[in-house]
C-alpha cells in the first residue's frame, strides 16, 4: 500500500492506461453523439416541425375550401330564392289573368243566357198574347151566342149560363195548359 | 494536503486496528490494475466501471434514438427533453442559436457523458464515479481548450483574441504588466485546470462522504456488539441516504457546470460585439 502522501499526488498524475481509455471513450461517445444520436433526433425534430407546419397549411387550405363551398352554396341558395320568388310572382299574375279571363267569359255567358231567356220570354209572351186574343174572341163569340140562344129567362138560367161558360173557360184553360 | 492524507491514513490504520469502521481511503481512487496489467491499456476498477457505463449509455441512448418516432412516447419525450435542455438552456442560452448550432453535439456529448459517468458513484456495484480519475475530466477539459483556441483563431485571429483577452480597453499601462500574465495563465492553464479539478474533486469528495457514512453504518449496526451504538448507526444511515440523493443532484449539477463553462469559454473566443 502506497503512503497517503504519494497517493494524494498520484490522484493528479495521469496513468498511461487512464489516458488511453479516456481517449478511447471520448472518441467513441463523441462519434456516437455527432454521427448518430443528435442527427437522428435532429431529423425527428425537423420532420415534426415540417409536419406541424404542413398540417397547419393543410388546415388553412381546408378552411379556405370550406369557406368557398359555403359561399357557393349560399349564392346558390340566394339564386334559388330569387327564382322561387319570380316563379311565384309569375304564377300569381297568371292566376289573376286566368281568373279575370274566366270572369269575363262567365259574365259574357251570363249576359248571353239572360238575353236568350229574355228573348224566349218575350216570344212566349207574344205567343200567349196572340193565342189569348184569338181564344178571347172565340169565347166572346161563343158566350154571346149562348146568351142569345137561352133567352136569358131567369136568374137561374143566367147563373147556369155563366157557370157553364166558366167551365168552358176552365176546360179550355186546362186544354191549353195541357197543350 | 499530504498532511491531511497522512493523518487520515494514520487514523484509518489505527481504527482498523481497533476494529473500528473501515475509513474510505484516497487510494480507492488509485485501484490496482486488474486487466492487462502493465500494458498501456491496463484497466483498473474505475476504468472498468467507465467502459461498462459507456456501453450502457450507448445502448440506452442508441436504442432510444433508433426507436425514435415522430410522435414521442414517454421515454422518448424524456430523452428529447434532455437534448432540448442542453441545446436551449445551455448552448443557445449562452451563445445564441447562430453561434451555438455547431457546438450542440459537443456540449451534448460532454453533458450526457459526464452525467452518466457521475451517476456511477451512486449505482450499487459500481459505487465510484467513472469521472473520478484525473484523465476523464482532463480530456473533456482538453477538448474544450482545443475548441476555444480553434474558435478564437477562426473567428478573429490569434492576435486579436490575445489582445481581447489580455488587454481589456480602459486599463492603464502599469496594470497591464500584472494583468497580461494573469490573463495568459487564465486562458492557458486555469480554465482547463479548473474544469478538471472541479469535477474530479466533487466526485472524490462525494464518494468519500457516502462511503464513510455507509461504512460507519455497517460498523454501528452490524459489526459492533454495543447496542448503544445502534442509534449512531441510524443517524449515519440517514445521512448516507441523504448524501446519496445529494450525489445524484451533484452528478447533474457538475455535468451542467462543465457543459455551461465549456460553452462560456468557447463563446469568449468570439469577438466582442460592439
Coordinates of C-alpha atoms in Angstrom, one line a residue:
Chain A
X1 CA 0.0 0.0 0.0
X2 CA 1.4 3.4 -1.0
X3 CA 1.6 6.0 1.6
X4 CA -1.1 8.6 1.6
X5 CA 1.2 11.4 0.6
X6 CA 2.2 9.7 -2.6
X7 CA -1.5 8.6 -3.2
X8 CA -2.6 12.2 -2.9
X9 CA -0.3 13.4 -5.6
X10 CA -0.8 10.4 -7.7
X11 CA -4.5 11.4 -7.9
X12 CA -3.4 14.2 -10.3
X13 CA -0.8 12.3 -12.2
X14 CA -2.5 10.6 -15.1
X15 CA -1.5 7.0 -15.7
X16 CA -0.8 6.0 -19.3
X17 CA -3.7 3.5 -19.4
X18 CA -6.0 6.1 -17.9
X19 CA -5.1 8.4 -20.8
X20 CA -5.6 5.6 -23.3
X21 CA -9.1 4.5 -22.0
X22 CA -10.3 8.1 -21.5
X23 CA -9.3 9.0 -25.1
X24 CA -10.9 5.8 -26.5
X25 CA -14.1 6.5 -24.6
X26 CA -14.2 10.2 -25.6
X27 CA -13.8 9.3 -29.2
X28 CA -16.4 6.6 -29.1
X29 CA -19.0 8.7 -27.3
X30 CA -18.2 11.8 -29.5
X31 CA -18.7 9.8 -32.7
X32 CA -21.9 8.3 -31.3
X33 CA -23.3 11.8 -30.4
X34 CA -22.0 13.5 -33.6
X35 CA -22.8 10.9 -36.2
X36 CA -25.9 9.1 -34.8
X37 CA -27.7 10.3 -31.7
X38 CA -28.0 14.0 -32.5
X39 CA -28.6 13.8 -36.3
X40 CA -31.3 11.2 -35.6
X41 CA -33.1 13.4 -33.1
X42 CA -32.5 16.5 -35.2
X43 CA -34.1 14.8 -38.2
X44 CA -37.1 13.8 -36.0
X45 CA -37.4 17.4 -34.7
X46 CA -37.2 18.8 -38.3
X47 CA -39.7 16.2 -39.6
X48 CA -42.0 17.0 -36.7
X49 CA -41.8 20.8 -37.3
X50 CA -42.4 20.2 -41.0
X51 CA -45.4 18.0 -40.3
X52 CA -46.9 20.5 -37.9
X53 CA -46.4 23.3 -40.3
X54 CA -47.7 21.2 -43.2
X55 CA -50.7 20.3 -41.0
X56 CA -51.4 23.9 -40.3
X57 CA -51.1 24.8 -44.0
X58 CA -53.4 21.9 -44.8
X59 CA -55.9 23.0 -42.2
X60 CA -55.8 26.6 -43.6
X61 CA -56.4 25.2 -47.1
X62 CA -59.3 23.1 -45.9
X63 CA -60.8 26.1 -44.1
X64 CA -60.5 28.2 -47.3
X65 CA -62.1 25.5 -49.3
X66 CA -64.9 25.1 -46.8
X67 CA -65.4 28.9 -46.9
X68 CA -65.6 28.9 -50.7
X69 CA -68.0 26.0 -50.7
X70 CA -70.2 27.7 -48.1
X71 CA -70.2 30.9 -50.2
X72 CA -71.1 28.9 -53.3
X73 CA -74.0 27.2 -51.5
X74 CA -75.2 30.5 -50.1
X75 CA -75.1 32.0 -53.6
X76 CA -77.0 29.1 -55.0
X77 CA -79.5 29.4 -52.2
X78 CA -80.0 33.1 -52.9
X79 CA -80.4 32.4 -56.6
X80 CA -82.9 29.7 -55.8
X81 CA -84.8 32.0 -53.6
X82 CA -84.9 34.7 -56.3
X83 CA -86.0 32.1 -58.8
X84 CA -88.7 30.9 -56.5
X85 CA -90.0 34.4 -55.9
X86 CA -90.0 35.0 -59.6
X87 CA -91.9 31.8 -60.3
X88 CA -94.4 32.6 -57.5
X89 CA -95.0 36.1 -58.9
X90 CA -95.4 34.7 -62.4
X91 CA -97.9 32.1 -61.2
X92 CA -99.8 34.7 -59.2
X93 CA -100.1 37.1 -62.2
X94 CA -101.0 34.2 -64.4
X95 CA -103.7 33.1 -61.9
X96 CA -105.0 36.6 -61.8
X97 CA -105.1 36.6 -65.5
X98 CA -106.9 33.3 -65.7
X99 CA -109.5 34.4 -63.1
X100 CA -110.0 37.7 -64.9
X101 CA -110.5 35.8 -68.2
X102 CA -112.9 33.3 -66.6
X103 CA -114.8 36.1 -65.0
X104 CA -115.1 37.9 -68.3
X105 CA -116.2 34.8 -70.1
X106 CA -118.7 33.9 -67.3
X107 CA -120.1 37.4 -67.5
X108 CA -120.4 37.2 -71.2
X109 CA -122.1 33.8 -70.9
X110 CA -124.4 35.1 -68.2
X111 CA -125.3 38.1 -70.3
X112 CA -126.0 35.8 -73.3
X113 CA -128.1 33.4 -71.3
X114 CA -130.0 36.3 -69.8
X115 CA -130.5 37.7 -73.2
X116 CA -131.7 34.4 -74.6
X117 CA -134.0 33.9 -71.7
X118 CA -135.4 37.3 -72.2
X119 CA -136.0 36.7 -75.8
X120 CA -137.6 33.4 -75.2
X121 CA -139.9 35.0 -72.5
X122 CA -140.8 37.8 -74.9
X123 CA -141.6 35.4 -77.7
X124 CA -143.7 33.2 -75.4
X125 CA -145.5 36.3 -74.0
X126 CA -146.2 37.3 -77.6
X127 CA -147.4 33.8 -78.4
X128 CA -149.6 33.8 -75.3
X129 CA -151.0 37.2 -76.2
X130 CA -151.8 36.1 -79.7
X131 CA -153.3 32.9 -78.6
X132 CA -155.2 34.6 -75.8
X133 CA -156.5 37.2 -78.2
X134 CA -157.8 34.6 -80.5
X135 CA -159.4 32.5 -77.7
X136 CA -160.9 35.5 -76.0
X137 CA -162.5 36.4 -79.3
X138 CA -163.9 32.9 -79.8
X139 CA -165.1 32.8 -76.2
X140 CA -166.8 36.1 -76.5
X141 CA -168.4 34.9 -79.7
X142 CA -169.4 31.6 -78.0
X143 CA -170.7 33.5 -75.0
X144 CA -172.7 35.9 -77.0
X145 CA -174.2 33.0 -79.0
X146 CA -175.2 31.2 -75.8
X147 CA -176.6 34.3 -74.2
X148 CA -178.7 34.8 -77.2
X149 CA -179.6 31.1 -77.6
X150 CA -181.0 30.5 -74.0
X151 CA -183.2 33.6 -73.8
X152 CA -181.9 34.6 -70.6
X153 CA -185.4 34.0 -68.8
X154 CA -184.5 33.9 -65.2
X155 CA -181.8 34.3 -62.7
X156 CA -181.2 30.5 -62.6
X157 CA -180.6 30.4 -66.3
X158 CA -178.3 33.3 -66.1
X159 CA -176.4 31.6 -63.4
X160 CA -176.3 28.3 -65.2
X161 CA -175.1 30.1 -68.3
X162 CA -172.3 31.9 -66.5
X163 CA -171.2 28.6 -64.8
X164 CA -171.2 26.7 -68.0
X165 CA -169.2 29.5 -69.6
X166 CA -166.7 29.4 -66.8
X167 CA -166.5 25.6 -67.1
X168 CA -165.9 26.0 -70.7
X169 CA -163.2 28.5 -69.9
X170 CA -161.7 26.2 -67.4
X171 CA -161.7 23.3 -69.9
X172 CA -160.2 25.4 -72.5
X173 CA -157.6 26.7 -70.0
X174 CA -156.8 23.2 -68.9
X175 CA -156.7 22.0 -72.5
X176 CA -154.4 25.0 -73.4
X177 CA -152.2 24.2 -70.4
X178 CA -152.0 20.5 -71.4
X179 CA -151.2 21.5 -75.0
Chain B
X1 CA -3.0 18.0 1.5
X2 CA -0.3 15.4 2.1
X3 CA -0.5 16.1 5.8
X4 CA -4.2 15.6 5.9
X5 CA -3.9 12.4 3.8
X6 CA -1.3 11.1 6.2
X7 CA -3.5 11.9 9.1
X8 CA -6.4 10.2 7.5
X9 CA -4.3 7.2 6.6
X10 CA -2.9 7.0 10.1
X11 CA -6.4 7.3 11.6
X12 CA -7.7 4.7 9.3
X13 CA -4.9 2.3 10.3
X14 CA -5.5 3.0 14.0
X15 CA -9.2 2.5 13.7
X16 CA -8.9 -0.6 11.6
X17 CA -6.5 -2.0 14.2
X18 CA -9.1 -1.2 16.9
X19 CA -11.8 -2.9 14.7
X20 CA -13.5 0.4 14.1
X21 CA -15.4 1.3 10.9
X22 CA -13.4 1.0 7.6
X23 CA -12.5 4.5 6.6
X24 CA -12.5 5.1 2.8
X25 CA -9.0 5.8 1.6
X26 CA -7.6 8.1 -1.1
X27 CA -6.1 5.1 -2.8
X28 CA -9.6 3.8 -3.6
X29 CA -9.1 6.2 -6.5
X30 CA -5.9 4.5 -7.4
X31 CA -7.1 0.9 -7.5
X32 CA -4.8 -1.9 -8.7
X33 CA -4.7 -2.8 -12.3
X34 CA -6.9 -5.9 -12.8
X35 CA -6.9 -6.4 -16.5
X36 CA -3.9 -6.2 -19.0
X37 CA -1.7 -5.1 -16.0
X38 CA 1.5 -3.3 -17.0
X39 CA 0.3 -2.5 -20.6
X40 CA -0.7 1.0 -21.8
X41 CA -4.3 -0.2 -21.9
X42 CA -4.4 -1.8 -18.5
X43 CA -7.7 -1.5 -16.7
X44 CA -8.4 -0.9 -13.0
X45 CA -11.7 -0.9 -11.3
X46 CA -12.6 2.7 -12.2
X47 CA -11.7 2.3 -15.8
X48 CA -13.8 -0.9 -16.0
X49 CA -16.7 1.0 -14.5
X50 CA -16.1 3.7 -17.1
X51 CA -16.1 1.2 -20.0
X52 CA -19.2 -0.6 -18.7
X53 CA -21.0 2.7 -18.2
X54 CA -20.0 3.8 -21.7
X55 CA -21.6 0.6 -23.2
X56 CA -24.7 1.1 -21.0
X57 CA -25.1 4.7 -22.1
X58 CA -24.6 4.0 -25.8
X59 CA -27.1 1.1 -25.5
X60 CA -29.7 3.2 -23.7
X61 CA -29.4 6.3 -25.9
X62 CA -28.7 4.3 -29.1
X63 CA -31.8 2.2 -28.6
X64 CA -33.8 5.3 -27.8
X65 CA -32.6 7.0 -30.9
X66 CA -33.1 4.1 -33.3
X67 CA -36.6 3.6 -32.0
X68 CA -37.4 7.3 -32.1
X69 CA -40.7 8.1 -33.7
X70 CA -42.4 11.3 -34.9
X71 CA -44.8 11.0 -32.1
X72 CA -42.7 10.5 -29.0
X73 CA -43.6 8.1 -26.2
X74 CA -42.9 8.9 -22.6
X75 CA -39.3 7.7 -22.7
X76 CA -38.5 9.4 -26.0
X77 CA -40.1 12.6 -24.7
X78 CA -37.8 12.4 -21.7
X79 CA -34.7 11.9 -23.9
X80 CA -35.8 14.7 -26.2
X81 CA -36.3 16.9 -23.1
X82 CA -32.7 16.2 -22.1
X83 CA -31.4 17.1 -25.6
X84 CA -33.5 20.3 -25.7
X85 CA -32.4 21.2 -22.2
X86 CA -28.7 21.1 -23.2
X87 CA -29.4 22.8 -26.6
X88 CA -31.7 25.6 -25.4
X89 CA -30.8 26.1 -21.7
X90 CA -27.0 25.7 -22.0
X91 CA -25.8 26.3 -25.6
X92 CA -28.3 28.7 -27.0
X93 CA -28.7 30.5 -23.7
X94 CA -25.0 31.3 -23.6
X95 CA -24.0 31.9 -27.2
X96 CA -27.3 32.1 -29.1
X97 CA -28.6 29.9 -31.9
X98 CA -26.4 31.2 -34.7
X99 CA -23.0 30.5 -33.0
X100 CA -24.3 27.7 -30.8
X101 CA -25.6 25.4 -33.6
X102 CA -22.1 23.9 -34.4
X103 CA -21.4 23.2 -30.7
X104 CA -24.6 21.4 -29.8
X105 CA -23.2 18.0 -30.5
X106 CA -20.0 18.7 -28.5
X107 CA -21.8 20.1 -25.4
X108 CA -24.4 17.2 -25.6
X109 CA -21.5 14.7 -25.6
X110 CA -19.9 16.4 -22.6
X111 CA -23.1 16.8 -20.7
X112 CA -24.6 13.3 -21.2
X113 CA -21.3 11.5 -20.7
X114 CA -20.3 13.4 -17.6
X115 CA -23.8 12.9 -16.2
X116 CA -23.9 9.2 -16.8
X117 CA -20.3 8.7 -15.5
X118 CA -21.0 10.8 -12.4
X119 CA -24.1 8.6 -11.7
X120 CA -21.9 5.6 -11.4
X121 CA -20.9 6.9 -8.0
X122 CA -24.3 6.0 -6.5
X123 CA -25.1 2.9 -8.6
X124 CA -24.8 -0.1 -6.3
X125 CA -22.0 -2.4 -7.5
X126 CA -20.1 0.4 -9.3
X127 CA -20.1 2.8 -6.3
X128 CA -17.5 5.0 -7.9
X129 CA -17.9 7.8 -10.4
X130 CA -16.4 7.0 -13.8
X131 CA -15.1 10.6 -13.8
X132 CA -13.2 10.0 -10.6
X133 CA -9.8 9.6 -12.1
X134 CA -7.9 12.6 -13.4
X135 CA -7.9 11.7 -17.1
X136 CA -11.6 11.7 -17.8
X137 CA -12.3 15.3 -16.6
X138 CA -9.0 16.3 -18.1
X139 CA -9.7 15.0 -21.6
X140 CA -13.1 16.8 -21.6
X141 CA -11.3 20.0 -20.4
X142 CA -8.6 19.5 -23.1
X143 CA -11.4 19.2 -25.8
X144 CA -12.9 22.4 -24.6
X145 CA -9.4 24.0 -24.5
X146 CA -8.8 23.0 -28.1
X147 CA -12.2 24.1 -29.2
X148 CA -11.9 27.6 -27.8
X149 CA -8.5 28.2 -29.3
X150 CA -9.7 27.0 -32.7
X151 CA -12.8 29.2 -32.4
X152 CA -10.5 32.2 -31.5
X153 CA -8.2 31.6 -34.5
X154 CA -11.2 31.1 -36.8
X155 CA -13.4 33.9 -35.6
X156 CA -11.0 36.8 -35.1
X157 CA -7.4 35.5 -35.4
X158 CA -5.0 34.7 -32.7
X159 CA -3.5 38.2 -32.2
X160 CA -6.9 39.8 -31.9
X161 CA -8.0 37.1 -29.4
X162 CA -5.0 37.6 -27.2
X163 CA -5.4 41.3 -27.4
X164 CA -9.1 41.0 -26.4
X165 CA -8.4 38.6 -23.5
X166 CA -5.2 40.2 -22.1
X167 CA -5.7 44.0 -22.6
X168 CA -9.3 45.0 -21.8
X169 CA -10.0 48.5 -23.0
X170 CA -9.6 51.3 -20.4
X171 CA -6.9 49.5 -18.3
X172 CA -3.9 51.8 -17.7
X173 CA -0.5 50.5 -18.8
X174 CA 1.1 49.8 -15.4
X175 CA -1.8 47.5 -14.5
X176 CA -1.3 45.6 -17.8
X177 CA 2.1 44.4 -16.5
X178 CA 0.3 42.5 -13.9
X179 CA -2.9 41.7 -15.9
X180 CA -1.4 40.3 -19.1
X181 CA 0.5 37.4 -17.4
X182 CA -2.6 36.7 -15.3
X183 CA -4.9 36.6 -18.2
X184 CA -2.4 34.4 -20.2
X185 CA -2.3 32.0 -17.3
X186 CA -6.1 32.0 -17.1
X187 CA -6.6 31.1 -20.8
X188 CA -3.8 28.7 -20.9
X189 CA -3.9 26.8 -17.6
X190 CA -6.6 28.0 -15.2
X191 CA -9.6 27.4 -17.4
X192 CA -8.9 23.7 -18.3
X193 CA -7.4 23.0 -14.8
X194 CA -10.4 24.4 -13.0
X195 CA -12.8 22.4 -15.2
X196 CA -10.8 19.3 -14.5
X197 CA -10.3 19.7 -10.8
X198 CA -13.8 20.9 -10.0
X199 CA -15.3 17.8 -11.5
X200 CA -12.7 15.4 -10.1
X201 CA -12.7 16.8 -6.6
X202 CA -16.5 16.8 -6.5
X203 CA -16.6 13.1 -7.4
X204 CA -13.8 12.2 -5.0
X205 CA -15.4 14.1 -2.1
X206 CA -18.8 12.7 -2.9
X207 CA -17.6 9.1 -2.9
X208 CA -15.6 9.6 0.3
X209 CA -18.6 11.1 2.2
X210 CA -21.1 8.5 1.0
X211 CA -18.7 5.6 1.6
X212 CA -17.8 6.9 5.0
X213 CA -21.5 7.1 6.0
X214 CA -22.3 3.6 4.9
X215 CA -19.1 2.0 6.3
X216 CA -19.9 3.7 9.7
X217 CA -23.5 2.4 9.4
X218 CA -22.2 -1.1 8.7
X219 CA -19.9 -0.8 11.7
X220 CA -22.5 0.6 14.1
X221 CA -25.4 -1.6 13.1
X222 CA -23.8 -5.0 12.4
X223 CA -20.2 -5.3 13.3
X224 CA -20.2 -3.8 16.8
X225 CA -21.7 -5.7 19.8
X226 CA -22.6 -2.5 21.6
X227 CA -26.3 -1.9 21.2
X228 CA -26.0 1.7 22.3
X229 CA -24.2 2.3 19.0
X230 CA -27.3 1.4 17.1
X231 CA -28.6 5.0 17.4
X232 CA -25.4 6.3 15.8
X233 CA -25.9 3.8 13.0
X234 CA -29.4 5.0 12.3
X235 CA -28.1 8.6 12.1
X236 CA -25.2 7.7 9.8
X237 CA -27.5 5.7 7.6
X238 CA -29.9 8.6 7.3
X239 CA -27.1 10.9 6.5
X240 CA -25.7 8.4 3.9
X241 CA -29.2 8.2 2.4
X242 CA -29.4 12.0 2.1
X243 CA -25.9 12.2 0.7
X244 CA -26.7 9.6 -1.9
X245 CA -29.6 11.7 -3.1
X246 CA -27.4 14.7 -2.9
X247 CA -24.8 13.0 -5.1
X248 CA -27.4 12.3 -7.7
X249 CA -28.0 16.1 -7.7
X250 CA -24.3 16.8 -7.8
X251 CA -24.0 14.3 -10.8
X252 CA -26.3 16.5 -12.7
X253 CA -25.0 19.8 -11.4
X254 CA -21.4 19.1 -12.2
X255 CA -22.4 17.9 -15.7
X256 CA -24.4 21.2 -16.1
X257 CA -21.5 23.3 -14.8
X258 CA -18.9 21.6 -17.0
X259 CA -21.1 21.9 -20.1
X260 CA -22.0 25.5 -19.3
X261 CA -18.4 26.7 -18.6
X262 CA -17.2 24.9 -21.8
X263 CA -19.8 26.9 -23.7
X264 CA -18.9 30.1 -22.0
X265 CA -15.2 29.6 -22.7
X266 CA -15.8 28.9 -26.4
X267 CA -18.2 31.9 -26.6
X268 CA -15.4 34.1 -25.1
X269 CA -13.3 33.3 -28.1
X270 CA -15.7 35.1 -30.4
X271 CA -15.0 38.8 -31.0
X272 CA -16.9 41.0 -28.6
X273 CA -19.9 42.7 -30.2
X274 CA -19.5 46.4 -30.1

